[in-house]
Short mmCIF file of C-alpha atoms in Angstrom, two decimals:
data_model
loop_
_atom_site.label_atom_id
_atom_site.label_comp_id
_atom_site.label_asym_id
_atom_site.label_seq_id
_atom_site.Cartn_x
_atom_site.Cartn_y
_atom_site.Cartn_z
CA UNK A 1 -72.49 -75.50 -68.87
CA UNK A 2 -75.36 -77.99 -69.28
CA UNK A 3 -76.87 -78.97 -65.94
CA UNK A 4 -79.41 -81.77 -65.63
CA UNK A 5 -80.40 -80.45 -62.20
CA UNK A 6 -81.42 -77.17 -63.89
CA UNK A 7 -83.44 -79.07 -66.48
CA UNK A 8 -85.19 -81.09 -63.77
CA UNK A 9 -86.05 -77.94 -61.78
CA UNK A 10 -87.54 -76.30 -64.85
CA UNK A 11 -89.36 -79.46 -65.95
CA UNK A 12 -91.09 -79.57 -62.58
CA UNK A 13 -91.85 -75.87 -62.44
CA UNK A 14 -93.06 -75.36 -65.99
CA UNK A 15 -94.53 -78.68 -67.06
CA UNK A 16 -95.06 -81.21 -64.25
CA UNK A 17 -96.28 -78.65 -61.69
CA UNK A 18 -97.12 -75.89 -64.21
CA UNK A 19 -100.29 -73.84 -64.79
CA UNK A 20 -102.19 -76.68 -66.47
CA UNK A 21 -101.00 -79.45 -64.16
CA UNK A 22 -103.46 -82.01 -62.76
CA UNK A 23 -100.88 -83.37 -60.28
CA UNK A 24 -102.27 -83.59 -56.74
CA UNK A 25 -100.46 -82.13 -53.75
CA UNK A 26 -99.66 -85.62 -52.43
CA UNK A 27 -98.30 -86.75 -55.80
CA UNK A 28 -96.20 -83.59 -56.05
CA UNK A 29 -94.44 -84.52 -52.81
CA UNK A 30 -93.45 -87.95 -54.14
CA UNK A 31 -92.15 -86.47 -57.39
CA UNK A 32 -90.32 -83.70 -55.54
CA UNK A 33 -88.48 -86.14 -53.26
CA UNK A 34 -86.29 -87.28 -56.19
CA UNK A 35 -82.88 -85.69 -56.76
CA UNK A 36 -81.66 -85.29 -60.33
CA UNK A 37 -78.21 -86.91 -60.70
CA UNK A 38 -77.20 -86.87 -64.35
CA UNK A 39 -78.31 -87.35 -67.94
CA UNK A 40 -76.44 -89.99 -69.92
CA UNK A 41 -77.56 -90.45 -73.51
CA UNK A 42 -81.30 -91.06 -73.37
CA UNK A 43 -81.40 -92.04 -69.69
CA UNK A 44 -82.11 -89.71 -66.80
CA UNK A 45 -80.72 -90.84 -63.42
CA UNK A 46 -82.42 -89.94 -60.12
CA UNK A 47 -82.04 -90.87 -56.47
CA UNK A 48 -84.60 -91.01 -53.66
CA UNK A 49 -83.95 -91.31 -49.92
CA UNK A 50 -85.61 -94.75 -49.69
CA UNK A 51 -86.74 -97.63 -51.89
CA UNK A 52 -90.33 -96.91 -50.90
CA UNK A 53 -90.00 -93.36 -52.19
CA UNK A 54 -88.45 -94.72 -55.38
CA UNK A 55 -91.57 -96.85 -55.87
CA UNK A 56 -93.85 -93.88 -55.22
CA UNK A 57 -91.83 -91.68 -57.59
CA UNK A 58 -92.16 -94.29 -60.35
CA UNK A 59 -95.94 -94.29 -59.95
CA UNK A 60 -95.84 -90.93 -61.68
CA UNK A 61 -93.30 -91.97 -64.30
CA UNK A 62 -95.42 -90.88 -67.27
CA UNK A 63 -95.89 -87.35 -65.87
CA UNK A 64 -92.15 -87.14 -65.18
CA UNK A 65 -91.26 -88.43 -68.65
CA UNK A 66 -93.64 -85.99 -70.30
CA UNK A 67 -92.21 -83.04 -68.35
CA UNK A 68 -88.63 -84.01 -69.14
CA UNK A 69 -89.42 -84.48 -72.82
CA UNK A 70 -90.90 -80.98 -73.03
CA UNK A 71 -87.92 -79.50 -71.17
CA UNK A 72 -85.24 -81.34 -73.17
CA UNK A 73 -86.93 -81.58 -76.54
CA UNK A 74 -86.53 -85.38 -76.77
CA UNK A 75 -87.75 -88.53 -75.01
CA UNK A 76 -85.70 -90.12 -72.21
CA UNK A 77 -85.98 -93.11 -69.92
CA UNK A 78 -85.67 -93.05 -66.12
CA UNK A 79 -83.45 -94.90 -63.66
CA UNK A 80 -83.98 -94.21 -59.94
CA UNK A 81 -81.97 -95.63 -57.03
CA UNK A 82 -81.76 -95.23 -53.24
CA UNK A 83 -78.99 -95.76 -50.62
CA UNK A 84 -79.18 -98.84 -48.42
CA UNK A 85 -79.48 -96.80 -45.22
CA UNK A 86 -82.61 -94.98 -46.41
CA UNK A 87 -84.64 -92.98 -43.87
CA UNK A 88 -88.28 -93.67 -43.13
CA UNK A 89 -90.91 -92.25 -45.47
CA UNK A 90 -91.54 -88.53 -45.30
CA UNK A 91 -95.29 -88.36 -45.82
CA UNK A 92 -97.89 -89.16 -43.22
CA UNK A 93 -100.99 -90.43 -45.01
CA UNK A 94 -103.26 -89.37 -42.17
CA UNK A 95 -102.21 -85.73 -42.23
CA UNK A 96 -103.73 -82.90 -44.23
CA UNK A 97 -101.40 -82.06 -47.12
CA UNK A 98 -99.20 -79.04 -46.42
CA UNK A 99 -99.52 -75.87 -48.43
CA UNK A 100 -97.63 -76.35 -51.71
CA UNK A 101 -95.68 -73.08 -51.50
CA UNK A 102 -92.24 -74.64 -51.68
CA UNK A 103 -88.86 -73.32 -52.71
CA UNK A 104 -88.40 -76.09 -55.29
CA UNK A 105 -91.54 -75.07 -57.13
CA UNK A 106 -91.82 -71.34 -56.94
CA UNK A 107 -88.65 -69.60 -55.80
CA UNK A 108 -87.56 -68.80 -59.37
CA UNK A 109 -90.59 -66.57 -59.90
CA UNK A 110 -89.40 -63.09 -58.93
CA UNK A 111 -89.94 -59.52 -60.09
CA UNK A 112 -86.29 -59.40 -61.14
CA UNK A 113 -86.80 -62.00 -63.89
CA UNK A 114 -90.26 -60.86 -64.99
CA UNK A 115 -90.13 -59.10 -68.37
CA UNK A 116 -92.40 -56.04 -68.37
CA UNK A 117 -94.21 -55.03 -71.56
CA UNK A 118 -97.36 -53.25 -72.65
CA UNK A 119 -99.48 -56.34 -72.04
CA UNK A 120 -98.57 -56.72 -68.37
CA UNK A 121 -97.33 -53.29 -67.25
CA UNK A 122 -100.33 -52.46 -65.04
CA UNK A 123 -100.48 -55.94 -63.51
CA UNK A 124 -96.76 -55.78 -62.75
CA UNK A 125 -96.96 -52.33 -61.13
CA UNK A 126 -99.88 -53.28 -58.88
CA UNK A 127 -98.26 -56.61 -57.97
CA UNK A 128 -95.10 -54.80 -56.89
CA UNK A 129 -97.19 -52.40 -54.80
CA UNK A 130 -98.92 -55.35 -53.14
CA UNK A 131 -95.58 -56.96 -52.32
CA UNK A 132 -94.39 -53.75 -50.61
CA UNK A 133 -97.54 -53.15 -48.56
CA UNK A 134 -99.56 -56.37 -48.33
CA UNK A 135 -103.09 -56.22 -47.01
CA UNK A 136 -103.61 -52.50 -47.62
CA UNK A 137 -104.93 -50.68 -50.70
CA UNK A 138 -104.84 -53.46 -53.30
CA UNK A 139 -106.67 -56.25 -51.52
CA UNK A 140 -107.82 -58.56 -52.96
CA UNK A 141 -105.80 -58.48 -56.19
CA UNK A 142 -107.37 -60.38 -59.09
CA UNK A 143 -105.13 -61.11 -62.10
CA UNK A 144 -106.67 -62.65 -65.20
CA UNK A 145 -105.52 -63.64 -68.67
CA UNK A 146 -104.98 -66.64 -70.88
CA UNK A 147 -102.60 -69.45 -69.97
CA UNK A 148 -98.85 -68.87 -70.17
CA UNK A 149 -98.81 -65.07 -69.90
CA UNK A 150 -97.25 -64.70 -66.44
CA UNK A 151 -100.13 -64.72 -63.93
CA UNK A 152 -98.52 -67.36 -61.73
CA UNK A 153 -95.15 -65.63 -62.06
CA UNK A 154 -96.56 -62.34 -60.71
CA UNK A 155 -98.48 -64.08 -57.93
CA UNK A 156 -95.42 -65.99 -56.74
CA UNK A 157 -93.17 -62.95 -57.12
CA UNK A 158 -95.47 -61.23 -54.61
CA UNK A 159 -95.13 -64.15 -52.21
CA UNK A 160 -91.38 -64.39 -52.62
CA UNK A 161 -90.77 -60.70 -51.99
CA UNK A 162 -92.99 -60.68 -48.92
CA UNK A 163 -91.20 -63.77 -47.61
CA UNK A 164 -87.82 -62.15 -48.24
CA UNK A 165 -88.69 -59.07 -46.18
CA UNK A 166 -90.69 -61.02 -43.58
CA UNK A 167 -89.34 -64.58 -43.22
CA UNK A 168 -91.95 -65.39 -40.58
CA UNK A 169 -94.86 -64.60 -42.89
CA UNK A 170 -97.18 -67.57 -43.44
CA UNK A 171 -97.61 -67.62 -47.20
CA UNK A 172 -100.07 -70.18 -48.54
CA UNK A 173 -100.25 -70.98 -52.25
CA UNK A 174 -102.84 -73.34 -53.72
CA UNK A 175 -104.50 -74.02 -57.04
CA UNK A 176 -108.28 -73.85 -57.17
CA UNK A 177 -108.62 -77.52 -58.04
CA UNK A 178 -106.21 -78.54 -55.25
CA UNK A 179 -108.26 -76.52 -52.75
CA UNK A 180 -111.27 -78.63 -53.74
CA UNK A 181 -109.37 -81.92 -53.55
CA UNK A 182 -107.93 -81.09 -50.13
CA UNK A 183 -111.36 -80.16 -48.84
CA UNK A 184 -112.80 -83.47 -50.03
CA UNK A 185 -109.93 -85.32 -48.36
CA UNK A 186 -110.38 -83.36 -45.13
CA UNK A 187 -114.12 -84.08 -45.05
CA UNK A 188 -113.51 -87.78 -45.68
CA UNK A 189 -110.96 -87.98 -42.85
CA UNK A 190 -112.95 -85.68 -40.54
CA UNK A 191 -110.13 -83.13 -40.55
CA UNK A 192 -112.01 -80.01 -41.66
CA UNK A 193 -110.78 -78.05 -38.63
CA UNK A 194 -107.15 -78.66 -39.64
CA UNK A 195 -108.03 -77.73 -43.22
CA UNK A 196 -109.59 -74.44 -42.12
CA UNK A 197 -106.72 -73.60 -39.80
CA UNK A 198 -104.23 -74.17 -42.58
CA UNK A 199 -105.82 -71.57 -44.84
CA UNK A 200 -107.37 -69.16 -42.35
CA UNK A 201 -104.07 -68.65 -40.52
CA UNK A 202 -102.35 -67.43 -43.69
CA UNK A 203 -100.75 -64.00 -43.83
CA UNK A 204 -100.77 -64.12 -47.63
CA UNK A 205 -103.32 -66.29 -49.48
CA UNK A 206 -102.42 -67.05 -53.12
CA UNK A 207 -105.05 -68.90 -55.17
CA UNK A 208 -104.08 -69.89 -58.71
CA UNK A 209 -106.75 -70.78 -61.31
CA UNK A 210 -109.59 -69.83 -58.98
CA UNK A 211 -112.09 -70.39 -61.82
CA UNK A 212 -112.01 -74.11 -61.05
CA UNK A 213 -113.92 -73.67 -57.79
CA UNK A 214 -116.95 -72.33 -59.67
CA UNK A 215 -120.02 -74.55 -59.33
CA UNK A 216 -118.55 -76.63 -56.50
CA UNK A 217 -120.84 -75.63 -53.66
CA UNK A 218 -118.90 -76.99 -50.69
CA UNK A 219 -115.68 -75.52 -52.07
CA UNK A 220 -117.31 -72.15 -52.69
CA UNK A 221 -118.75 -72.17 -49.18
CA UNK A 222 -115.32 -72.87 -47.69
CA UNK A 223 -113.65 -70.28 -49.93
CA UNK A 224 -116.26 -67.70 -48.97
CA UNK A 225 -115.60 -68.06 -45.24
CA UNK A 226 -111.81 -68.29 -45.73
CA UNK A 227 -111.88 -65.13 -47.85
CA UNK A 228 -113.95 -63.26 -45.26
CA UNK A 229 -111.77 -64.37 -42.38
CA UNK A 230 -108.55 -63.26 -44.07
CA UNK A 231 -109.95 -60.07 -45.58
CA UNK A 232 -111.37 -58.92 -42.24
CA UNK A 233 -107.98 -59.61 -40.65
CA UNK A 234 -106.34 -57.44 -43.37
CA UNK A 235 -104.37 -60.36 -44.77
CA UNK A 236 -103.35 -60.14 -48.42
CA UNK A 237 -105.33 -62.18 -50.96
CA UNK A 238 -104.18 -62.67 -54.56
CA UNK A 239 -106.25 -64.60 -57.09
CA UNK A 240 -105.58 -65.60 -60.69
CA UNK A 241 -107.98 -66.86 -63.33
CA UNK A 242 -108.24 -67.29 -67.08
CA UNK A 243 -111.11 -64.78 -67.07
CA UNK A 244 -112.46 -61.92 -64.91
CA UNK A 245 -114.88 -62.78 -62.07
CA UNK A 246 -117.98 -61.69 -63.99
CA UNK A 247 -117.19 -64.23 -66.73
CA UNK A 248 -116.78 -67.26 -64.47
CA UNK A 249 -120.21 -68.71 -65.26
CA UNK A 250 -120.88 -70.92 -62.23
CA UNK A 251 -119.31 -68.71 -59.55
CA UNK A 252 -121.63 -67.69 -56.72
CA UNK A 253 -122.58 -64.01 -56.70
CA UNK A 254 -121.40 -63.53 -53.12
CA UNK A 255 -117.91 -64.75 -54.09
CA UNK A 256 -117.92 -62.79 -57.33
CA UNK A 257 -118.63 -59.52 -55.51
CA UNK A 258 -115.81 -60.19 -53.05
CA UNK A 259 -113.34 -61.01 -55.82
CA UNK A 260 -114.32 -57.72 -57.45
CA UNK A 261 -113.71 -55.76 -54.25
CA UNK A 262 -110.13 -54.89 -55.28
CA UNK A 263 -108.27 -54.19 -58.52
CA UNK A 264 -108.95 -56.53 -61.44
CA UNK A 265 -106.01 -56.46 -63.85
CA UNK A 266 -105.45 -58.31 -67.11
CA UNK A 267 -102.29 -59.69 -68.67
CA UNK A 268 -102.35 -59.97 -72.46
CA UNK A 269 -100.12 -61.43 -75.14
CA UNK A 270 -96.64 -59.87 -75.34
CA UNK A 271 -95.88 -57.62 -78.31
CA UNK A 272 -92.89 -58.17 -80.62
CA UNK A 273 -90.43 -56.11 -78.55
CA UNK A 274 -91.48 -57.85 -75.33
CA UNK A 275 -91.16 -61.26 -76.98
CA UNK A 276 -87.59 -60.40 -78.02
CA UNK A 277 -86.78 -59.38 -74.44
CA UNK A 278 -88.33 -62.58 -73.06
CA UNK A 279 -86.32 -64.76 -75.43
CA UNK A 280 -83.10 -62.99 -74.45
CA UNK A 281 -83.85 -63.48 -70.76
CA UNK A 282 -84.84 -67.13 -71.15
CA UNK A 283 -81.64 -67.71 -73.13
CA UNK A 284 -79.59 -66.12 -70.33
CA UNK A 285 -81.37 -68.29 -67.74
CA UNK A 286 -80.52 -71.35 -69.82
CA UNK A 287 -76.86 -70.27 -70.25
CA UNK A 288 -77.01 -69.94 -74.00
CA UNK A 289 -76.35 -66.86 -76.17
CA UNK A 290 -78.63 -66.71 -79.20
CA UNK A 291 -77.79 -64.78 -82.39
CA UNK A 292 -80.12 -61.87 -83.14
CA UNK A 293 -81.40 -63.62 -86.28
CA UNK A 294 -82.72 -66.49 -84.15
CA UNK A 295 -84.29 -64.10 -81.65
CA UNK A 296 -86.03 -62.24 -84.50
CA UNK A 297 -87.18 -65.49 -86.08
CA UNK A 298 -88.71 -66.85 -82.87
CA UNK A 299 -90.28 -63.52 -81.91
CA UNK A 300 -92.06 -63.19 -85.25
CA UNK A 301 -93.27 -66.78 -85.37
CA UNK A 302 -94.37 -67.32 -81.75
CA UNK A 303 -96.85 -64.83 -80.31
CA UNK A 304 -99.21 -66.84 -78.13
CA UNK A 305 -97.57 -66.94 -74.71
CA UNK A 306 -94.37 -66.81 -72.69
CA UNK A 307 -94.30 -70.56 -72.08
CA UNK A 308 -94.16 -71.15 -75.83
CA UNK A 309 -91.13 -68.85 -76.13
CA UNK A 310 -89.34 -70.55 -73.25
CA UNK A 311 -90.03 -73.96 -74.76
CA UNK A 312 -88.46 -72.85 -78.04
CA UNK A 313 -85.32 -71.63 -76.26
CA UNK A 314 -85.01 -74.96 -74.42
CA UNK A 315 -85.40 -76.94 -77.63
CA UNK A 316 -82.73 -74.84 -79.33
CA UNK A 317 -80.38 -75.37 -76.39
CA UNK A 318 -81.03 -79.12 -76.42
CA UNK A 319 -80.34 -79.26 -80.16
CA UNK A 320 -77.16 -77.23 -79.82
CA UNK A 321 -75.74 -78.59 -76.54
CA UNK A 322 -76.80 -82.23 -76.68
CA UNK A 323 -76.88 -82.88 -80.42
CA UNK A 324 -74.13 -80.51 -81.57
CA UNK A 325 -76.24 -78.56 -84.06
CA UNK A 326 -74.99 -75.04 -84.94
CA UNK A 327 -76.90 -72.00 -83.68
CA UNK A 328 -78.40 -70.79 -86.93
CA UNK A 329 -81.73 -70.21 -88.67
CA UNK A 330 -81.87 -73.87 -89.75
CA UNK A 331 -82.00 -74.96 -86.10
CA UNK A 332 -84.60 -72.27 -85.32
CA UNK A 333 -86.67 -73.40 -88.30
CA UNK A 334 -86.51 -77.04 -87.16
CA UNK A 335 -87.64 -76.06 -83.66
CA UNK A 336 -90.52 -73.97 -85.00
CA UNK A 337 -91.57 -76.89 -87.18
CA UNK A 338 -91.61 -79.19 -84.13
CA UNK A 339 -93.66 -76.70 -82.15
CA UNK A 340 -96.17 -76.10 -84.95
CA UNK A 341 -96.50 -79.85 -85.54
CA UNK A 342 -97.39 -80.38 -81.87
CA UNK A 343 -100.02 -77.62 -81.90
CA UNK A 344 -103.41 -78.82 -83.07
CA UNK A 345 -105.05 -76.42 -85.56
CA UNK A 346 -108.11 -74.71 -84.08
CA UNK A 347 -110.30 -76.03 -86.91
CA UNK A 348 -109.27 -79.61 -86.13
CA UNK A 349 -109.88 -79.10 -82.41
CA UNK A 350 -113.40 -77.77 -82.98
CA UNK A 351 -114.07 -80.63 -85.38
CA UNK A 352 -113.14 -83.09 -82.62
CA UNK A 353 -115.43 -81.32 -80.15
CA UNK A 354 -118.36 -81.45 -82.58
CA UNK A 355 -117.73 -85.14 -83.29
CA UNK A 356 -117.64 -85.92 -79.57
CA UNK A 357 -120.85 -83.94 -78.95
CA UNK A 358 -122.55 -85.86 -81.75
CA UNK A 359 -121.38 -89.17 -80.28
CA UNK A 360 -122.62 -88.32 -76.78
CA UNK A 361 -126.04 -87.16 -78.01
CA UNK A 362 -126.44 -89.85 -80.69
CA UNK A 363 -126.72 -87.46 -83.61
CA UNK A 364 -124.61 -86.81 -86.70
CA UNK A 365 -121.85 -84.16 -86.68
CA UNK A 366 -123.39 -82.51 -89.72
CA UNK A 367 -126.67 -82.15 -87.81
CA UNK A 368 -124.89 -79.99 -85.20
CA UNK A 369 -123.70 -77.51 -87.82
CA UNK A 370 -126.82 -77.85 -89.94
CA UNK A 371 -130.27 -76.20 -89.80
CA UNK A 372 -132.14 -78.94 -87.88
CA UNK A 373 -133.50 -77.94 -84.45
CA UNK A 374 -134.83 -81.10 -82.84
CA UNK A 375 -134.42 -81.27 -79.07
CA UNK A 376 -131.49 -83.71 -79.12
CA UNK A 377 -129.67 -81.87 -81.92
CA UNK A 378 -130.12 -78.55 -80.12
CA UNK A 379 -128.73 -80.06 -76.92
CA UNK A 380 -125.72 -81.45 -78.78
CA UNK A 381 -125.13 -78.11 -80.53
CA UNK A 382 -125.42 -76.14 -77.28
CA UNK A 383 -123.01 -78.49 -75.51
CA UNK A 384 -120.46 -78.28 -78.34
CA UNK A 385 -120.66 -74.49 -78.40
CA UNK A 386 -120.19 -74.35 -74.62
CA UNK A 387 -117.11 -76.59 -74.71
CA UNK A 388 -115.56 -74.65 -77.60
CA UNK A 389 -116.06 -71.45 -75.60
CA UNK A 390 -114.43 -73.05 -72.54
CA UNK A 391 -111.42 -74.49 -74.35
CA UNK A 392 -110.56 -71.76 -76.85
CA UNK A 393 -109.96 -68.02 -76.82
CA UNK A 394 -112.26 -67.37 -79.79
CA UNK A 395 -114.85 -64.59 -79.85
CA UNK A 396 -118.53 -65.56 -79.83
CA UNK A 397 -118.89 -64.46 -83.45
CA UNK A 398 -115.95 -66.64 -84.51
CA UNK A 399 -117.35 -69.61 -82.59
CA UNK A 400 -120.68 -69.06 -84.30
CA UNK A 401 -119.05 -69.23 -87.72
CA UNK A 402 -118.02 -72.86 -87.09
CA UNK A 403 -121.63 -73.75 -86.33
CA UNK A 404 -123.23 -71.55 -89.01
CA UNK A 405 -124.78 -69.46 -86.22
CA UNK A 406 -124.59 -65.81 -85.26
CA UNK A 407 -123.32 -64.12 -82.08
CA UNK A 408 -126.77 -64.03 -80.42
CA UNK A 409 -127.39 -67.74 -81.00
CA UNK A 410 -124.03 -68.63 -79.45
CA UNK A 411 -124.80 -66.45 -76.42
CA UNK A 412 -128.20 -68.15 -76.00
CA UNK A 413 -126.54 -71.57 -76.23
CA UNK A 414 -124.11 -70.67 -73.45
CA UNK A 415 -126.93 -69.38 -71.24
CA UNK A 416 -128.95 -72.54 -71.87
CA UNK A 417 -126.09 -74.88 -70.92
CA UNK A 418 -125.24 -72.86 -67.80
CA UNK A 419 -128.87 -72.92 -66.66
CA UNK A 420 -129.10 -76.68 -67.24
CA UNK A 421 -125.86 -77.23 -65.34
CA UNK A 422 -127.14 -75.23 -62.40
CA UNK A 423 -130.44 -77.12 -62.27
CA UNK A 424 -129.20 -80.64 -63.04
CA UNK A 425 -126.12 -82.00 -61.28
CA UNK A 426 -125.99 -85.05 -63.58
CA UNK A 427 -125.93 -82.82 -66.64
CA UNK A 428 -123.19 -80.77 -65.05
CA UNK A 429 -121.10 -83.93 -64.58
CA UNK A 430 -121.81 -84.87 -68.19
CA UNK A 431 -120.49 -81.52 -69.43
CA UNK A 432 -117.44 -81.73 -67.14
CA UNK A 433 -116.64 -85.18 -68.52
CA UNK A 434 -117.13 -83.85 -72.07
CA UNK A 435 -114.60 -81.06 -71.40
CA UNK A 436 -112.04 -83.49 -69.96
CA UNK A 437 -112.43 -85.77 -72.99
CA UNK A 438 -111.70 -82.85 -75.32
CA UNK A 439 -108.66 -81.71 -73.30
CA UNK A 440 -106.86 -85.01 -73.86
#
């Protein structure tokens, strides 16, 4: 039976608070205070304990709407209410934000619902071993791979199993960017002692997307001492990243060597058989039974990541349950068309990056891909190559082909940008802003 509460839980987990989320810890608390009531037509109804919390929840309306649209497959509006006898607000602005390891966000990530295949078999086996004997042989554990392949799932499955067998365990989960933001907040409010106690008293320290701390000196300093404190106390550390430690360009060597002190395991794209198994499981989780022809169709067409497969299942359920469409290949084809339409072709994305680099450096886009080598054109070309490398999964040779350059030239461009970023903080901010522009 269709449950809006289930949709809301998944919208938060997968899209609002998912791997690529920019939601802060404080914002997450305001969003999470809302209770999903019902979905009527194109309106989603929520309740919050107080009118103040309703106002705070609505501050993040666009993020909520976006998450719901991705979960349901269509756009909705929001209505939120509160009872007259509402309690006082739940969040103390002067306190350091609590660790975001909460049941509402992460309790659905378990080993039981993780589909094992050739691309994640080793990572899964080592993660299970860590969950059985934390802080022993596999410490730290570093899991890397592209977005949407199950890194966060494995990390949280470790935490959930440890918590199940040891309810008193202090399990702290944080994203790399949130760690930085909390540190900045703690410094500004002169609460660095509370910040350090929060993380250094952890029994299990889970850091998602640790690559985002690279190049942030104060954050790296704090992470270094937190890591040492926990490691020396034989507390379990699990880290995830979109790349192995040696390929995080701005990461300090002393942190890199510590991250490499335990097993480094990769998760890769699921093969056809694994994709079929994932679709079947996601369908079961969403209380819908898909015909084999639909499973085959989706498995053959979608091979990038698990999140893409789950999104397709949700869209099919929304089309069938909410719009009354039959479960057949026509519905699957419509869903695949919607997904492909929302995915920007790689050629178009690189074209946008080159155009933006040209605009920033006051040159022409054709100069960046052409033979000219003036100082400003070279800087624009190097910056564009660096951003393409950061935002795509392409090989250096493939990147070079878009710029009419070879593998060695691309490698030299990356080294040049990294050196300039290390020596010039303003240039580093310029590149960071460039990347954010191209992510929108």
